[in-house]
Coordinates of C-alpha atoms in Angstrom, one line a residue:
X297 CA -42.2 -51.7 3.3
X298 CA -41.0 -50.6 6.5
X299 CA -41.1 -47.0 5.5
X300 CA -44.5 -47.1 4.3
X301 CA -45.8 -49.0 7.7
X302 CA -43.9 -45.9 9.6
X303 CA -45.9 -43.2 7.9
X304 CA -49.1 -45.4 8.5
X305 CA -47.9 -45.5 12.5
X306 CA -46.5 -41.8 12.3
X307 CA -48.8 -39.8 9.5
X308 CA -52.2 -42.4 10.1
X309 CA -53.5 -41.9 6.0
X310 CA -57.1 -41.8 5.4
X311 CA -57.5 -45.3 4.3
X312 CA -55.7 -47.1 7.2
X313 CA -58.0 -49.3 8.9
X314 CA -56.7 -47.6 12.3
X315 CA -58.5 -44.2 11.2
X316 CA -62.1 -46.2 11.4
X317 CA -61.4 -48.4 14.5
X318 CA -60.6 -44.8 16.1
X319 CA -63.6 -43.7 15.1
X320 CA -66.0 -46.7 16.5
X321 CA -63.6 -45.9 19.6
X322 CA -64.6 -42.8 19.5
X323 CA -68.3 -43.7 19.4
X324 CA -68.3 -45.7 21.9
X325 CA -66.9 -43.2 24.2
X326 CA -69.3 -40.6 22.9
X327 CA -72.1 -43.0 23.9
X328 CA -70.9 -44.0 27.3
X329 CA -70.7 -40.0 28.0
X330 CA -74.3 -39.4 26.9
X331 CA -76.0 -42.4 29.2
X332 CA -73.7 -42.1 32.0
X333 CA -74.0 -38.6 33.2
X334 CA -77.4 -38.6 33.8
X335 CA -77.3 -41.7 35.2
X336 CA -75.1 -40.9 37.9
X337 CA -76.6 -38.1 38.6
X338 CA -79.7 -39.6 39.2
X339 CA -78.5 -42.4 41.3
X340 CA -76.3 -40.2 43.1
X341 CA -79.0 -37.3 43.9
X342 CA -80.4 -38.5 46.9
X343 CA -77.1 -40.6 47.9
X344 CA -78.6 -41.2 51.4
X345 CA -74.7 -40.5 52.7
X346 CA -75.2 -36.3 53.6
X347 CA -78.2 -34.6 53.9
X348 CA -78.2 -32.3 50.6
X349 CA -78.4 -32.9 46.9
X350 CA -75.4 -31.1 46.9
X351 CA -73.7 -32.9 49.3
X352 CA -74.5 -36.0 47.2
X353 CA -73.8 -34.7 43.7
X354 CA -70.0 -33.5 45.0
X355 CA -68.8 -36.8 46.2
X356 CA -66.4 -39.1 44.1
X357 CA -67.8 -42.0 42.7
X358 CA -66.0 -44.8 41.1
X359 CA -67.2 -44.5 38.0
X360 CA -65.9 -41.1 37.4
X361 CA -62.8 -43.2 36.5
X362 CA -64.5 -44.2 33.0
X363 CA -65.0 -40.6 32.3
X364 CA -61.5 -39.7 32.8
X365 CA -60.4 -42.4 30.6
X366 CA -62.7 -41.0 28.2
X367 CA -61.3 -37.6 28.7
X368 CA -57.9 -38.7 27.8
X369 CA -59.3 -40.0 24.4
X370 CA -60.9 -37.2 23.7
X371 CA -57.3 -35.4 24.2
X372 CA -55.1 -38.2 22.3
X373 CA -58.0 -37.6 19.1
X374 CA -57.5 -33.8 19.2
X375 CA -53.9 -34.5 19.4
X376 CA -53.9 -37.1 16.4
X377 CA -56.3 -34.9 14.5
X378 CA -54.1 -31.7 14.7
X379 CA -50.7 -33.5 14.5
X380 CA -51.3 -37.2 12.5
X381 CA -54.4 -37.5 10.6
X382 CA -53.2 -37.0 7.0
X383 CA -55.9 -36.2 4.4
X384 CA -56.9 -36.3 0.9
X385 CA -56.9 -33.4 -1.7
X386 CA -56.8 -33.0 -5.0
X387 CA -54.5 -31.3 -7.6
X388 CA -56.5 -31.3 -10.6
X389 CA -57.4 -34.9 -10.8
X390 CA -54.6 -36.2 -8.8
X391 CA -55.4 -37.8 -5.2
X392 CA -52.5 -36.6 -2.9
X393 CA -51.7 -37.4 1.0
X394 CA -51.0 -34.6 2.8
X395 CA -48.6 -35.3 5.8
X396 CA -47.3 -32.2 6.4
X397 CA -47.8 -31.1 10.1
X398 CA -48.9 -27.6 9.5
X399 CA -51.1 -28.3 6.6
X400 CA -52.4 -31.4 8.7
X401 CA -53.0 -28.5 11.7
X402 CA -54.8 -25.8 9.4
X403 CA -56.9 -28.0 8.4
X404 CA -58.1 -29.0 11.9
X405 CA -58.2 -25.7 12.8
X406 CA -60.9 -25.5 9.7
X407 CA -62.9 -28.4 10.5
X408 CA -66.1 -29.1 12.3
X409 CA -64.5 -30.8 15.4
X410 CA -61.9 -28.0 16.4
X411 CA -63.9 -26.1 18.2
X412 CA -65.9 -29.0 19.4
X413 CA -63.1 -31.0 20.7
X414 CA -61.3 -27.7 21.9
X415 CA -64.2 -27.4 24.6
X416 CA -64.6 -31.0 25.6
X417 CA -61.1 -31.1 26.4
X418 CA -61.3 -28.4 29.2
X419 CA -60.7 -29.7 32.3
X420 CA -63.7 -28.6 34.1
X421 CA -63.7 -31.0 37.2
X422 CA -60.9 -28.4 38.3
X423 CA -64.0 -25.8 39.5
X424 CA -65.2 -28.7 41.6
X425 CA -63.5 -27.6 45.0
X426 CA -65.6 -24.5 44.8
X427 CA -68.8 -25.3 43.2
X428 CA -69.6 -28.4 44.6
X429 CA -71.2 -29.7 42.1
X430 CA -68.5 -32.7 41.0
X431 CA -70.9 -34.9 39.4
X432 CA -73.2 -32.3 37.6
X433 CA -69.9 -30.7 35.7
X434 CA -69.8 -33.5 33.9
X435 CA -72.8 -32.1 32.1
X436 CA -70.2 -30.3 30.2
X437 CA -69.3 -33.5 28.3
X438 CA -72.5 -34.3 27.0
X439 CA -72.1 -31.9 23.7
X440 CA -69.2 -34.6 22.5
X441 CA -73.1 -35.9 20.8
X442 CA -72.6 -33.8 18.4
X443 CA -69.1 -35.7 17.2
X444 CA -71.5 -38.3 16.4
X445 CA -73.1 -37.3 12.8
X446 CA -69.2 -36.6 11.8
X447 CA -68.2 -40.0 13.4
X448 CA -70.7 -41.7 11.4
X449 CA -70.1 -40.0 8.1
X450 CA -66.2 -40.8 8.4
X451 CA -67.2 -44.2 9.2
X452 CA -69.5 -44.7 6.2
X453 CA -67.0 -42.9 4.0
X454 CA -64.1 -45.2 4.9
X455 CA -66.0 -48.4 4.0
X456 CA -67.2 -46.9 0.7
X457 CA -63.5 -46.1 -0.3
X458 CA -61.7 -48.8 1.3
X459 CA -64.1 -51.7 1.5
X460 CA -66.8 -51.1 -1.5
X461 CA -69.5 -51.1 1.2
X462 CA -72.2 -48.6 0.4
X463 CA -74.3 -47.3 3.4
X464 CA -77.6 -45.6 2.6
X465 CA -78.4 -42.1 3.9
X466 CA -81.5 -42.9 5.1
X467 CA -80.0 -46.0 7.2
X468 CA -77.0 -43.5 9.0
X469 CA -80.5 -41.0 9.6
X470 CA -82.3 -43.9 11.4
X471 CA -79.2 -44.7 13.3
X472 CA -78.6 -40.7 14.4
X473 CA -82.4 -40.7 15.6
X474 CA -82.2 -44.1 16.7
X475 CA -79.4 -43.1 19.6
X476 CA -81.2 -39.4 19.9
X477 CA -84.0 -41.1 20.8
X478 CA -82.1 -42.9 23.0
X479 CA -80.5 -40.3 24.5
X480 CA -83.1 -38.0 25.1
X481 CA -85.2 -40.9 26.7
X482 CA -82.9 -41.3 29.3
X483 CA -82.8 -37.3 30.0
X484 CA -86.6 -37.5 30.2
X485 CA -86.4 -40.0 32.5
X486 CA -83.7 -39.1 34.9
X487 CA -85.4 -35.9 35.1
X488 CA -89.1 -37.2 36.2
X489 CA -87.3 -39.8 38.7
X490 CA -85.7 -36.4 40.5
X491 CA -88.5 -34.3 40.8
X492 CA -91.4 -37.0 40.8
X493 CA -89.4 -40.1 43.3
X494 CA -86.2 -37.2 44.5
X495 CA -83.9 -39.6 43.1
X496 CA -83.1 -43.6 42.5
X497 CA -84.5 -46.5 43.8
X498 CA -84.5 -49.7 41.5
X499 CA -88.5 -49.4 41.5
X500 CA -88.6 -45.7 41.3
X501 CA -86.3 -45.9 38.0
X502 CA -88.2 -48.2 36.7
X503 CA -91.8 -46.2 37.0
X504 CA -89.9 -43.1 35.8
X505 CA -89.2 -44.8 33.0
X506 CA -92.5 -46.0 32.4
X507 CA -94.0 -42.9 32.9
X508 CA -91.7 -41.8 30.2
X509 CA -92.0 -43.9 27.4
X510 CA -96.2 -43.6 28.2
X511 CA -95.7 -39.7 27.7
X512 CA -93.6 -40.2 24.6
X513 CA -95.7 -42.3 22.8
X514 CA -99.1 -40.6 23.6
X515 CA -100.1 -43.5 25.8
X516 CA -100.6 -41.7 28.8
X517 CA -102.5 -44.5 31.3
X518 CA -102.6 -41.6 33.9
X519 CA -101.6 -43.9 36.5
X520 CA -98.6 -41.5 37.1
X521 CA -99.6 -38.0 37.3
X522 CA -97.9 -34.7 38.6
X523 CA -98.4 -33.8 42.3
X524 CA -97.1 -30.0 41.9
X525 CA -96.4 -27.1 39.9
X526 CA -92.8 -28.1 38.7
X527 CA -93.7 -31.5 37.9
X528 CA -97.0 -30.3 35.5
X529 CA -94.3 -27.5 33.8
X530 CA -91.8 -30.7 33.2
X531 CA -95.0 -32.8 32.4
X532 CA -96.5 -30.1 29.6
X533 CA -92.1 -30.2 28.1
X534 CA -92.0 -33.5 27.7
X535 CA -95.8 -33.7 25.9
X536 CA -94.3 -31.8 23.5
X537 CA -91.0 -32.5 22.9
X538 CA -91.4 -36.2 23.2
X539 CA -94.1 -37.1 20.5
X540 CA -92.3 -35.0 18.3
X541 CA -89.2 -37.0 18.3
X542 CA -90.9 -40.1 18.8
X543 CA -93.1 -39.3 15.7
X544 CA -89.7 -38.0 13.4
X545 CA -88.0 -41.3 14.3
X546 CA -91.0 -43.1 13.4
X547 CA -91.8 -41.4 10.0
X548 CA -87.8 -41.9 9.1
X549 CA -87.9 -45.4 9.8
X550 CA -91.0 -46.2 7.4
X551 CA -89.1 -44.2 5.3
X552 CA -85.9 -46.5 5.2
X553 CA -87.8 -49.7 5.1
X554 CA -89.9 -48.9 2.3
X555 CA -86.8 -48.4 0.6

């Protein structure tokens, strides 16, 4: 017994229940990446401390302390992956663990996330000093999005093997569009609140929202309207990118339900 519960700690097979609550971990943190960054930089564009944008977007805020607790997950999961995470394969019809270290390690190297979570793991807050642009390097942690379709397929896969419960494909595509939607939204609106209101203010966020979801959903009251050339290029994007999405999400959904 105790054996087996070290190469659970040490080697982390497949079905231990530790390999999924890493990965809703993971999801979480993947999440919090892709609605705070924008966030911040939104509320932090015109900071009303200095007298630039990029006075504003290179000071510290506090909440550059989740990120870096973030960051370290991201490290500890590329460690585990290219170190601990056993994995299945077959000889013939046999189901084998493989522990080994170095077959453990090529087949990271092989996988999806490797190259992935090889770039989100750069430290790029380093080039801060001389860009000054602290906040806005954070962009560079918004691609961890793309962990998510893997995330949720090893989610769905470990309750299938481990726990019998069968996830539809059409429910995980509802869920992907669901938090793209999401996601995307809050680009949208983050963008419209800097070039429409130059920044934050509770009832500025609130009408760039607004504005957004109206675009997005071919609403359009017109109460909100561009004043310049920038805003009517961003305003002609988002007409066309946003009722796309908006109508894909919309079309999957009826999809699932009449399932």
């Amino acid at each position: 017994y105790r054996r087996q519960r070290q190469m659970c700690i040490r080697d982390s097979p497949p079905g231990h229940i530790f390999r999924c609550c890493w990965e809703v971990f993971l999801a979480i943190v993947v999440v919090y990446y892709n609605l705070a960054v924008p966030l911040r930089i939104m509320t932090q564009y015109n900071c009303n401390t200095a007298s630039t944008a990029t006075e504003c977007l290179s000071q510290w805020h506090w909440s550059l302390l989740i990120d870096y607790m973030g960051d370290a997950v991201l490290l500890i999961d590329f460690i585990l992956r290219a170190r601990y995470f056993a994995f299945r394969r077959y000889e013939g019809e046999k189901e084998v663990i493989e522990t080994d270290s170095g077959a453990i390690w090529s087949a990271f190297q092989q996988s999806s996330r490797f190259a992935l979570l090889l770039w989100l793991i750069l430290p790029v807050d380093v080039m801060a000093p001389g860009s000054g642009y602290l906040l806005c390097l954070r962009i560079a942690k918004v691609p961890s999005v793309l962990l998510l379709p893997d995330i949720v397929q090893s989610i769905q896969a470990w309750l299938d093997h481990e726990r019998g419960i069968s996830i539809s494909a059409e429910a995980v595509t509802v869920t992907h569009l669901t938090l793209y939607t999401a996601f995307v939204t809050v680009w949208m609106t983050v963008g419209w609140c800097i070039l429409h209101y130059n920044g934050a203010q509770s009832e500025s966020w609130v009408s760039a929202l607004y504005w957004c979801l109206t675009s997005i959903t071919t609403t359009g009251y017109g109460d909100i309207t561009p004043v310049d050339t920038r805003e009517t290029a961003y305003n002609l994007g988002i007409s066309v990118i946003g009722p796309t999405i908006f109508a894909t999400i919309i079309a999957k959904f009826a999809s699932y339900v009449k399932k």
